[in-house]
Coordinates of C-alpha atoms in Angstrom, one line a residue:
M1 CA 53.1 59.7 47.8
A2 CA 53.9 56.1 48.7
A3 CA 50.5 55.6 50.4
A4 CA 48.7 57.0 47.3
A5 CA 50.6 54.7 45.0
A6 CA 49.8 51.7 47.2
A7 CA 46.1 52.6 47.2
D8 CA 46.1 53.1 43.5
E9 CA 47.8 49.7 43.0
A10 CA 45.2 48.0 45.3
E11 CA 42.4 49.6 43.3
R12 CA 43.9 48.3 40.0
A13 CA 44.3 44.9 41.5
R14 CA 40.7 44.9 42.6
G15 CA 39.6 45.9 39.0
R16 CA 41.7 43.1 37.6
R17 CA 40.1 40.5 40.0
A18 CA 36.6 41.8 39.2
A19 CA 37.3 41.6 35.4
L20 CA 38.7 38.1 35.8
A21 CA 35.7 37.1 37.9
F22 CA 33.2 38.4 35.3
A23 CA 35.1 36.6 32.6
A24 CA 35.3 33.4 34.6
I25 CA 31.5 33.5 35.4
A26 CA 30.7 34.1 31.7
V27 CA 32.9 31.2 30.5
V28 CA 32.3 28.7 33.3
L29 CA 28.6 29.4 33.9
G30 CA 27.2 31.6 31.2
L31 CA 28.3 29.7 28.1
P32 CA 27.4 26.2 29.3
L33 CA 24.1 27.4 30.5
W34 CA 23.3 29.2 27.2
W35 CA 24.5 26.2 25.2
R36 CA 22.3 23.8 27.3
T37 CA 19.2 25.9 27.1
T38 CA 19.5 26.6 23.3
E39 CA 20.7 23.2 22.1
T40 CA 18.4 21.2 19.8
Y41 CA 16.9 18.2 21.5
R42 CA 17.3 15.1 19.3
A43 CA 16.1 11.8 20.7
A44 CA 18.0 8.7 19.5
L45 CA 16.5 6.7 16.6
P46 CA 17.1 3.0 15.6
Y47 CA 19.0 3.7 12.4
T48 CA 20.5 0.2 12.2
A49 CA 17.1 -1.5 12.6
I50 CA 15.7 0.7 9.9
D51 CA 18.4 -0.5 7.4
E52 CA 17.5 -4.1 8.2
L53 CA 13.9 -3.8 7.1
G54 CA 14.8 -4.7 3.5
R55 CA 15.1 -8.5 4.1
L56 CA 11.7 -10.1 3.8
P57 CA 11.2 -13.8 4.6
L58 CA 8.0 -15.4 3.3
A59 CA 6.9 -18.9 4.5
V60 CA 3.9 -20.7 3.1
P61 CA 2.6 -23.8 5.0
V62 CA 1.6 -26.5 2.4
A63 CA -0.1 -29.8 3.1
V64 CA -0.1 -32.7 0.6
V65 CA -2.7 -35.2 1.6
F66 CA -2.8 -38.6 -0.1
A67 CA -6.1 -40.5 -0.4
P68 CA -6.0 -44.3 -0.2
G69 CA -4.6 -45.7 -3.5
S70 CA -2.9 -42.4 -4.5
V71 CA 0.5 -42.7 -2.8
P72 CA 3.3 -42.7 -5.4
A73 CA 5.7 -45.6 -5.2
D74 CA 8.8 -43.3 -5.5
L75 CA 8.2 -41.3 -2.3
P76 CA 11.5 -40.7 -0.6
K77 CA 10.2 -41.4 2.9
P78 CA 7.2 -43.2 4.4
L79 CA 4.3 -41.0 5.4
P80 CA 4.2 -38.6 7.2
F81 CA 7.2 -36.5 6.6
R82 CA 8.2 -32.9 6.0
D83 CA 10.1 -31.1 3.2
A84 CA 11.0 -27.5 2.5
Q85 CA 11.7 -25.6 -0.8
E86 CA 13.3 -22.2 -0.7
T87 CA 13.8 -19.7 -3.4
D88 CA 15.1 -16.1 -3.6
I89 CA 13.3 -13.4 -5.4
S90 CA 15.7 -10.7 -6.5
V91 CA 14.5 -7.1 -6.2
N92 CA 17.4 -4.7 -5.8
L93 CA 20.5 -4.3 -3.6
R94 CA 18.6 -3.0 -0.6
T95 CA 15.7 -5.4 -0.8
S96 CA 15.7 -9.2 -0.8
V97 CA 12.8 -11.6 -0.6
T98 CA 13.1 -15.3 0.4
S99 CA 10.2 -17.6 -0.2
R100 CA 10.0 -20.8 1.7
Y101 CA 7.4 -23.5 1.1
E102 CA 7.1 -25.8 4.1
V103 CA 5.5 -29.0 2.7
T104 CA 3.9 -31.6 5.0
Y105 CA 3.1 -35.0 3.4
R106 CA 0.5 -37.2 5.1
G107 CA -2.4 -39.5 4.6
T108 CA -6.1 -38.6 4.8
T109 CA -8.1 -39.0 8.0
A110 CA -11.3 -41.0 8.1
R111 CA -13.4 -37.8 7.9
E112 CA -11.4 -36.5 4.9
E113 CA -11.9 -39.9 3.2
A114 CA -15.6 -39.6 3.7
A115 CA -15.5 -36.1 2.2
L116 CA -13.6 -37.3 -0.8
D117 CA -16.3 -39.8 -1.5
A118 CA -18.6 -37.0 -2.7
A119 CA -20.2 -37.1 -6.1
T120 CA -18.5 -34.0 -7.5
A121 CA -15.4 -32.0 -6.9
R122 CA -17.5 -29.0 -5.8
D123 CA -19.2 -31.1 -3.1
A124 CA -15.9 -32.5 -1.9
D125 CA -14.5 -28.9 -1.7
V126 CA -17.4 -27.8 0.4
A127 CA -17.2 -30.9 2.7
L128 CA -13.4 -30.6 3.1
H129 CA -13.7 -26.9 4.0
T130 CA -16.0 -27.7 7.0
L131 CA -13.2 -30.1 8.2
Q132 CA -10.4 -27.7 7.8
D133 CA -9.1 -25.0 10.1
A134 CA -6.7 -23.7 7.5
P135 CA -5.1 -20.4 8.5
L136 CA -4.8 -17.5 6.0
G137 CA -2.0 -18.2 3.5
S138 CA -1.9 -22.0 3.8
L139 CA -2.6 -24.5 1.0
T140 CA -3.8 -28.0 1.1
M141 CA -3.5 -30.3 -1.9
Y142 CA -5.5 -33.6 -1.8
V143 CA -4.2 -36.3 -4.1
V144 CA -6.9 -38.7 -5.4
P145 CA -6.3 -42.0 -7.3
E146 CA -5.8 -41.7 -11.0
T147 CA -9.0 -43.6 -11.7
S148 CA -11.1 -41.4 -9.4
S149 CA -14.4 -40.1 -10.8
L150 CA -14.3 -37.1 -8.5
L151 CA -12.5 -35.0 -11.2
P152 CA -14.1 -34.6 -14.6
K153 CA -12.6 -36.4 -17.6
G154 CA -9.5 -34.5 -18.9
I155 CA -9.1 -32.6 -15.7
S156 CA -6.0 -33.2 -13.5
V157 CA -6.2 -30.3 -11.1
Y158 CA -9.3 -28.8 -9.5
V159 CA -8.9 -25.5 -7.6
G160 CA -11.7 -24.9 -5.2
K161 CA -12.9 -21.6 -3.8
H162 CA -11.3 -22.1 -0.4
R163 CA -7.7 -23.0 0.3
S164 CA -7.6 -26.6 -1.1
A165 CA -7.2 -28.3 -4.4
L166 CA -7.8 -31.8 -5.8
V167 CA -5.0 -33.4 -7.9
R168 CA -5.2 -36.6 -9.8
G169 CA -2.4 -38.9 -8.7
E170 CA -0.7 -39.8 -12.0
G171 CA 2.9 -39.9 -13.2
G172 CA 4.7 -40.4 -9.9
L173 CA 6.4 -38.0 -7.6
A174 CA 7.9 -35.8 -10.4
A175 CA 4.4 -35.0 -11.8
L176 CA 3.1 -34.4 -8.3
R177 CA 5.8 -31.9 -7.6
A178 CA 5.1 -30.2 -10.9
H179 CA 1.5 -29.8 -10.0
L180 CA 2.4 -28.5 -6.6
R181 CA 4.6 -25.8 -8.2
Q182 CA 1.8 -24.8 -10.5
L183 CA -0.7 -24.7 -7.6
T184 CA 1.5 -22.4 -5.6
Q185 CA 1.8 -20.1 -8.6
V186 CA -2.0 -20.0 -8.9
M187 CA -3.1 -20.0 -5.2
S188 CA -0.2 -18.2 -3.5
F189 CA 2.2 -15.3 -4.3
T190 CA 4.5 -15.3 -7.3
A191 CA 7.6 -13.5 -8.2
A192 CA 5.6 -11.3 -10.4
S193 CA 3.1 -10.4 -7.7
I194 CA 5.9 -9.6 -5.2
A195 CA 7.7 -7.5 -7.8
A196 CA 4.4 -5.6 -8.4
A197 CA 4.0 -5.0 -4.7
L198 CA 7.6 -3.7 -4.6
S199 CA 7.3 -1.8 -7.9
D200 CA 8.8 1.4 -6.4
R201 CA 12.0 -0.5 -5.8
V202 CA 12.2 -2.7 -8.9
P203 CA 13.9 -1.3 -12.1
D204 CA 11.4 -0.6 -14.9
G205 CA 13.0 -3.2 -17.2
Q206 CA 12.2 -6.0 -14.7
L207 CA 8.5 -5.2 -14.3
G208 CA 5.6 -6.6 -16.3
P209 CA 3.2 -4.3 -18.3
D210 CA 0.6 -4.5 -15.5
A211 CA 2.9 -4.2 -12.5
R212 CA 1.9 -0.6 -11.7
R213 CA -1.7 -0.9 -12.7
H214 CA -3.0 -2.3 -9.4
L215 CA -4.1 -0.2 -6.5
K216 CA -1.5 0.7 -3.9
S217 CA -2.0 -0.7 -0.4
S218 CA -4.0 1.6 1.8
L219 CA -5.8 1.5 5.2
G220 CA -9.1 2.4 3.5
Y221 CA -10.8 2.9 0.2
E222 CA -13.8 5.0 -0.9
I223 CA -16.1 3.6 -3.6
T224 CA -18.3 6.0 -5.5
F225 CA -21.0 4.9 -7.9
S226 CA -22.1 7.7 -10.2
L227 CA -24.9 7.9 -12.7
L228 CA -24.3 10.4 -15.5
N229 CA -27.4 11.6 -17.2
P230 CA -26.3 14.3 -19.7
D231 CA -29.8 14.6 -21.2
P232 CA -32.4 14.6 -18.4
K233 CA -35.0 16.2 -20.7
S234 CA -35.0 13.0 -22.8
H235 CA -34.2 10.3 -20.3
A236 CA -35.6 9.9 -16.8
V237 CA -33.1 7.3 -15.5
E238 CA -33.9 5.2 -12.5
W239 CA -31.4 2.9 -10.8
D240 CA -31.8 1.0 -7.6
I241 CA -28.2 1.4 -6.5
E242 CA -28.8 0.8 -2.8
D243 CA -30.3 -2.7 -3.4
A244 CA -27.6 -3.5 -6.0
V245 CA -24.8 -2.5 -3.6
N246 CA -26.3 -4.6 -0.8
R247 CA -26.9 -7.6 -3.0
Y248 CA -23.7 -7.7 -5.2
V249 CA -21.1 -5.3 -3.8
Q250 CA -21.4 -5.7 -0.1
P251 CA -20.6 -9.5 0.0
V252 CA -17.3 -8.7 -1.8
L253 CA -16.5 -5.8 0.5
D254 CA -17.3 -8.0 3.6
K255 CA -14.6 -10.4 2.4
L256 CA -12.2 -7.6 1.6
S257 CA -12.8 -5.9 5.0
L258 CA -9.8 -7.9 6.2
V259 CA -7.6 -6.0 3.8
A260 CA -8.9 -2.4 4.4
N261 CA -11.9 -0.4 5.4
F262 CA -14.4 0.5 2.7
S263 CA -17.0 3.2 2.4
V264 CA -19.6 3.3 -0.4
D265 CA -21.6 6.3 -1.7
S266 CA -23.5 7.1 -4.8
Q267 CA -24.6 10.2 -6.8
I268 CA -26.5 11.3 -9.9
L269 CA -25.0 14.0 -12.1
Y270 CA -27.2 15.7 -14.6
Y271 CA -25.9 17.4 -17.8
A272 CA -22.5 15.7 -17.3
V273 CA -21.0 14.9 -20.7
L274 CA -17.9 12.9 -21.5
G275 CA -16.0 15.8 -23.0
V276 CA -15.2 13.8 -26.2
T277 CA -17.3 14.0 -29.3
P278 CA -18.0 10.4 -30.5
R279 CA -17.7 9.6 -34.2
F280 CA -20.8 8.6 -36.2
D281 CA -20.5 5.4 -38.1
K282 CA -22.9 5.2 -41.1
E283 CA -22.7 1.5 -41.6
S284 CA -24.0 0.6 -38.1
S285 CA -25.9 3.9 -37.6
S286 CA -24.3 4.3 -34.2
F287 CA -21.7 6.5 -32.5
L288 CA -18.3 5.2 -31.6
L289 CA -15.6 6.0 -29.0
S290 CA -12.2 4.8 -30.2
A291 CA -9.6 3.4 -27.8
H292 CA -7.2 6.4 -28.3
S293 CA -10.0 8.9 -27.2
L294 CA -10.8 7.1 -23.9
P295 CA -8.0 8.7 -21.9
H296 CA -9.5 12.1 -22.7
V297 CA -12.9 11.1 -21.3
I298 CA -11.8 10.9 -17.6
N299 CA -10.5 14.4 -16.9
P300 CA -13.7 16.3 -17.8
V301 CA -15.8 13.9 -15.9
E302 CA -13.6 13.8 -12.9
A303 CA -13.9 17.5 -12.5
R304 CA -17.6 17.0 -11.9
L305 CA -17.3 14.1 -9.4
G306 CA -15.7 16.0 -6.6
S307 CA -15.3 12.9 -4.4
S308 CA -11.6 12.8 -4.2
A309 CA -11.1 16.4 -3.0
A310 CA -11.8 15.8 0.7
S311 CA -10.9 12.1 0.9
L312 CA -8.2 10.7 3.1
Y313 CA -8.1 7.4 1.2
P314 CA -8.0 6.4 -2.5
V315 CA -11.3 6.8 -4.3
L316 CA -12.6 4.2 -6.8
N317 CA -15.0 5.7 -9.3
F318 CA -17.5 3.6 -11.1
L319 CA -19.5 5.6 -13.6
L320 CA -22.6 4.6 -15.5
Y321 CA -23.1 6.9 -18.5
V322 CA -26.4 7.1 -20.3
P323 CA -25.6 8.9 -23.6
E324 CA -27.8 11.8 -24.7
R325 CA -30.4 11.1 -27.3
S326 CA -28.4 12.8 -30.1
H327 CA -25.5 10.4 -29.5
S328 CA -27.3 7.2 -29.1
P329 CA -26.5 4.4 -29.4
L330 CA -22.9 4.8 -28.3
Y331 CA -20.3 2.0 -28.4
I332 CA -16.7 1.7 -27.2
Q333 CA -14.1 0.2 -29.6
D334 CA -10.9 -1.6 -28.6
K335 CA -7.5 -1.0 -30.1
D336 CA -8.3 -3.3 -33.0
G337 CA -11.5 -1.4 -33.8
A338 CA -13.8 -4.1 -32.6
T339 CA -16.8 -3.2 -30.4
V340 CA -16.2 -4.0 -26.7
S341 CA -18.8 -6.6 -25.5
T342 CA -19.3 -5.0 -22.1
N343 CA -19.3 -1.4 -23.6
A344 CA -17.1 -0.4 -20.7
F345 CA -13.5 0.3 -19.9
H346 CA -11.4 0.8 -16.7
S347 CA -8.6 3.1 -15.8
P348 CA -5.8 1.7 -13.5
R349 CA -5.9 3.1 -10.0
W350 CA -9.0 5.2 -10.8
G351 CA -12.0 3.1 -11.6
G352 CA -14.2 2.3 -14.6
I353 CA -16.9 3.7 -17.0
M354 CA -19.8 1.8 -18.6
V355 CA -21.9 3.2 -21.3
Y356 CA -25.6 2.2 -21.0
N357 CA -27.5 2.6 -24.2
V358 CA -31.3 3.2 -24.2
E359 CA -33.4 1.6 -26.8
A360 CA -35.0 4.1 -29.2
P361 CA -38.7 4.4 -28.7
A362 CA -40.8 2.6 -31.3
S363 CA -43.0 5.6 -31.9
P364 CA -41.4 9.0 -32.5
Q365 CA -44.4 10.7 -31.0
I366 CA -43.7 9.2 -27.5
S367 CA -43.7 11.8 -24.7
L368 CA -40.4 12.8 -23.1
P369 CA -38.6 12.3 -20.8
L370 CA -38.5 8.5 -21.5
R371 CA -38.4 6.4 -18.3
V372 CA -35.3 4.2 -18.2
D373 CA -35.0 1.4 -15.6
V374 CA -31.3 0.3 -15.4
D375 CA -30.6 -3.4 -15.4
M376 CA -28.4 -3.4 -12.3
V377 CA -27.5 -7.1 -12.7
R378 CA -25.7 -6.4 -16.0
V379 CA -24.2 -3.2 -14.6
M380 CA -22.9 -4.8 -11.4
E381 CA -21.3 -7.7 -13.3
V382 CA -19.2 -5.2 -15.2
F383 CA -18.3 -3.1 -12.1
L384 CA -17.3 -6.1 -10.0
A385 CA -15.1 -7.3 -12.8
Q386 CA -13.4 -3.9 -12.9
L387 CA -13.1 -3.9 -9.1
R388 CA -11.2 -7.2 -9.3
L389 CA -8.9 -5.7 -12.0
L390 CA -8.2 -2.7 -9.8
F391 CA -7.1 -4.9 -6.9
G392 CA -5.0 -7.2 -9.2
L393 CA -7.3 -10.2 -8.9
S394 CA -7.5 -11.1 -12.6
R395 CA -7.2 -14.8 -13.3
E396 CA -4.3 -15.8 -15.5
E397 CA -4.4 -18.3 -18.3
L398 CA -4.1 -21.8 -17.0
P399 CA -3.3 -25.2 -18.6
P400 CA -6.4 -26.9 -20.1
E401 CA -6.2 -29.7 -17.4
F402 CA -6.8 -27.1 -14.7
L403 CA -10.4 -26.3 -13.5
L404 CA -11.0 -23.3 -11.3
E405 CA -14.2 -23.1 -9.2
S406 CA -16.2 -19.9 -9.5
P407 CA -16.1 -17.8 -6.2
G408 CA -19.8 -17.3 -6.3
N409 CA -21.6 -14.2 -5.0
K410 CA -18.7 -13.4 -2.7
G411 CA -16.7 -12.2 -5.7
L412 CA -13.4 -13.8 -4.8
A413 CA -12.0 -17.1 -3.5
D414 CA -10.3 -17.5 -0.1
W415 CA -6.9 -18.1 -1.9
E416 CA -7.4 -14.9 -3.9
L417 CA -7.8 -13.0 -0.6
D418 CA -4.6 -14.7 0.5
R419 CA -2.8 -13.5 -2.6
L420 CA -4.0 -10.0 -1.9
L421 CA -2.8 -10.1 1.7
W422 CA 0.6 -11.4 0.7
A423 CA 1.1 -8.5 -1.7
H424 CA -0.2 -5.9 0.7
T425 CA 1.8 -7.1 3.6
V426 CA 5.0 -7.0 1.6
E427 CA 4.1 -3.6 0.2
N428 CA 3.3 -2.3 3.7
I429 CA 6.7 -3.4 5.1
A430 CA 8.4 -1.8 2.1
T431 CA 6.5 1.4 2.6
V432 CA 7.5 1.5 6.2
S433 CA 11.1 1.0 5.3
T434 CA 11.0 3.7 2.6
T435 CA 9.2 6.2 5.0
L436 CA 11.6 5.7 7.9
T437 CA 14.6 5.7 5.6
S438 CA 13.5 9.1 4.1
L439 CA 12.9 10.4 7.6
A440 CA 16.3 9.3 8.8
Q441 CA 17.9 11.0 5.8
L442 CA 16.0 14.2 6.4
L443 CA 17.0 14.3 10.1
D444 CA 20.6 13.6 9.2
K445 CA 20.6 16.4 6.6
I446 CA 19.0 19.0 8.8
G447 CA 20.8 18.8 12.1
N448 CA 18.8 21.5 13.9
I449 CA 15.4 19.8 13.7
V450 CA 14.1 18.8 17.0
I451 CA 13.4 15.0 17.4
K452 CA 10.9 14.9 20.2
D453 CA 10.3 11.8 22.4
D454 CA 6.9 11.1 20.9
V455 CA 8.3 11.2 17.4
A456 CA 11.0 8.8 18.4
S457 CA 8.4 6.6 20.1
E458 CA 6.4 6.4 16.9
V459 CA 9.6 5.4 15.0
Y460 CA 10.4 2.7 17.5
Q461 CA 6.8 1.5 17.3
A462 CA 6.9 1.4 13.5
V463 CA 10.2 -0.6 13.5
S464 CA 8.9 -3.0 16.2
S465 CA 5.7 -3.6 14.3
A466 CA 7.6 -4.1 11.0
Q467 CA 10.0 -6.5 12.7
S468 CA 7.0 -8.4 14.2
A469 CA 5.4 -8.5 10.7
M470 CA 8.6 -10.0 9.2
A471 CA 8.8 -12.6 12.0
E472 CA 5.2 -13.6 11.5
L473 CA 5.8 -13.9 7.7
A474 CA 8.8 -16.1 8.4
A475 CA 6.5 -18.3 10.6
G476 CA 3.8 -18.5 8.0
H477 CA 1.2 -16.5 10.0
L478 CA -0.2 -14.3 7.3
H479 CA -3.1 -12.7 9.2
S480 CA -1.0 -11.5 12.2
A481 CA 1.7 -10.4 9.8
F482 CA -0.7 -8.2 7.9
Q483 CA -2.1 -6.7 11.0
A484 CA 1.4 -5.8 12.3
S485 CA 2.3 -4.3 8.9
K486 CA -0.8 -2.0 9.1
E487 CA 0.3 -0.8 12.5
A488 CA 3.8 -0.2 11.3
V489 CA 2.4 1.9 8.4
T490 CA 0.3 4.0 10.8
S491 CA 3.2 4.6 13.2
S492 CA 5.6 5.5 10.4
E493 CA 3.2 8.0 8.8
R494 CA 2.6 9.6 12.2
A495 CA 6.3 10.0 12.7
F496 CA 7.0 11.3 9.2
F497 CA 4.1 13.9 9.2
D498 CA 4.6 15.1 12.8
P499 CA 4.1 18.9 12.8
S500 CA 7.3 19.4 14.8
L501 CA 9.4 18.1 11.9
L502 CA 8.3 20.8 9.5
H503 CA 11.4 22.4 7.9
L504 CA 9.8 25.8 7.9
L505 CA 9.9 25.9 11.7
Y506 CA 13.7 26.1 11.7
F507 CA 16.2 28.6 10.4
P508 CA 19.9 28.3 9.4
D509 CA 22.9 29.2 11.6
D510 CA 23.5 32.6 10.1
Q511 CA 20.1 33.8 11.3
K512 CA 21.0 32.5 14.7
F513 CA 24.1 34.6 14.8
A514 CA 22.1 37.6 13.6
I515 CA 19.8 37.2 16.7
Y516 CA 22.4 36.4 19.3
I517 CA 25.2 38.9 18.4
P518 CA 23.2 42.0 19.5
L519 CA 22.5 40.3 22.8
F520 CA 26.0 39.1 23.7
L521 CA 28.2 41.7 22.0
P522 CA 27.4 44.6 24.4
M523 CA 28.2 42.4 27.4
A524 CA 31.3 40.7 25.8
V525 CA 33.1 44.0 24.7
P526 CA 33.8 45.4 28.2
I527 CA 34.9 42.0 29.5
L528 CA 37.2 41.5 26.5
L529 CA 38.7 45.0 26.8
S530 CA 39.3 44.5 30.5
L531 CA 41.1 41.2 29.8
A532 CA 43.2 42.9 27.1
K533 CA 44.1 45.6 29.6
I534 CA 45.1 43.1 32.2
V535 CA 47.3 41.2 29.7
R536 CA 48.9 44.5 28.6
E537 CA 49.7 45.6 32.2
A538 CA 51.1 42.2 32.9
R539 CA 53.5 42.5 30.0
Q540 CA 54.6 46.0 31.1
R541 CA 55.4 44.8 34.6
K542 CA 57.6 42.1 33.2
K543 CA 59.5 44.7 31.2
L544 CA 60.2 46.9 34.3
P545 CA 63.7 46.3 35.9
T546 CA 63.7 44.6 39.2
K547 CA 64.9 46.9 42.0
I548 CA 67.8 45.3 44.0
D549 CA 68.7 46.7 47.4

């Protein structure tokens, strides 16, 4: 009996050790191994650096060059010397913009003096441009004597088509600084243009009426010229769009190629009507489209265009509409009821439409269809003006003593290109900040989303490029700042739209428990029951009286 009891006790001890061993293996090895192999990998992200992208420093290098006989007597220092003017542009609590104009005062060189001896201000502007190596975003103001014949009578400021201006030296240093402030408002960025670039962050009450009418910054744009002929039985319309684009549009796009990539295509749509029935006016024997009916014109026409369905970039539509014979001539009215001189209108961030009327044939017996040769010069003048409006390049009203040089066939002046680059660079940095902030909030809200190393790498690259753009802006290097801002936008969008961050790929914790419990419960129940039995037997042994010999 004693031997049997001893053997039984040894067997129970072996069972207890086996149960404890299984429990120890499950806790010490199994749980950590399971936790490690099923945990969500989340690479570290630069959250602090993302929050710091809201402070934008802008620096504009300005040179004030005095011709002989134009130096004011009240200059604070002898030439040459430097000065700086700094202002803050308030946007919101998260975004602040600091503009700094670094002004250098100096005298002219011998070659600049020779250039200023030109007969006209236009000739002087051309001659000075060949002498300058002015970087993008910089301004040069040449001060000429008050009696100089270089500027026309009654003109105090001449703004050329490059990055320089001529100013008549009159009124001393105070008048000179007033002209300098006006020039920077014309030729560089303004508080309004920065607010328009940051329109998504500025309260509505602080924005102007045209702040959200300009095109948003993009890496590319697609331009589509469409000829709408709703009555091909009456009109055989011919337009030489290829030659017109090469002659008038391409020079403008070549200059804008620094801002974005452009692609141009054209199409002819037959039996495409405006979708709005014009009103017949008996007095003028013509048909009229009122201003309030113009918004209803775009949607029916846009359904026929089909250009934006497969486009990766914003599409700019320029439509030439030849009205059908039964609705000719057709004229567009403005809000006051007056006929629009160009017979065209534009829609912000969409494009423009021009109505091209065909003269009625002198003889009613003429054979149809009537051949119509479109005057592409008149059409392209309207479309290029609308293109400038879409990019926010409209020229504001200036004092009468200001004279602005025409940009010529290039469509825009160098300083207008700089204004566009300033706005797009600021907008790109703000877009990167918004994208990365949204991504950080998404990842913080959904803790089981995997953050892979390549996603983190794109985020770090976006932050680094944005910081580089901000540093270049602070140094006054507009070109390199814009290029860095485009790289930042590209990296931030790659990170945000990475397929691994799709929320549908992940499921909540209750579904995880529903999957793991059927796997672990059959294994855990015997171990837990064995541990409970060991604890129960240990308590019973404590209750047994100790035998004393």
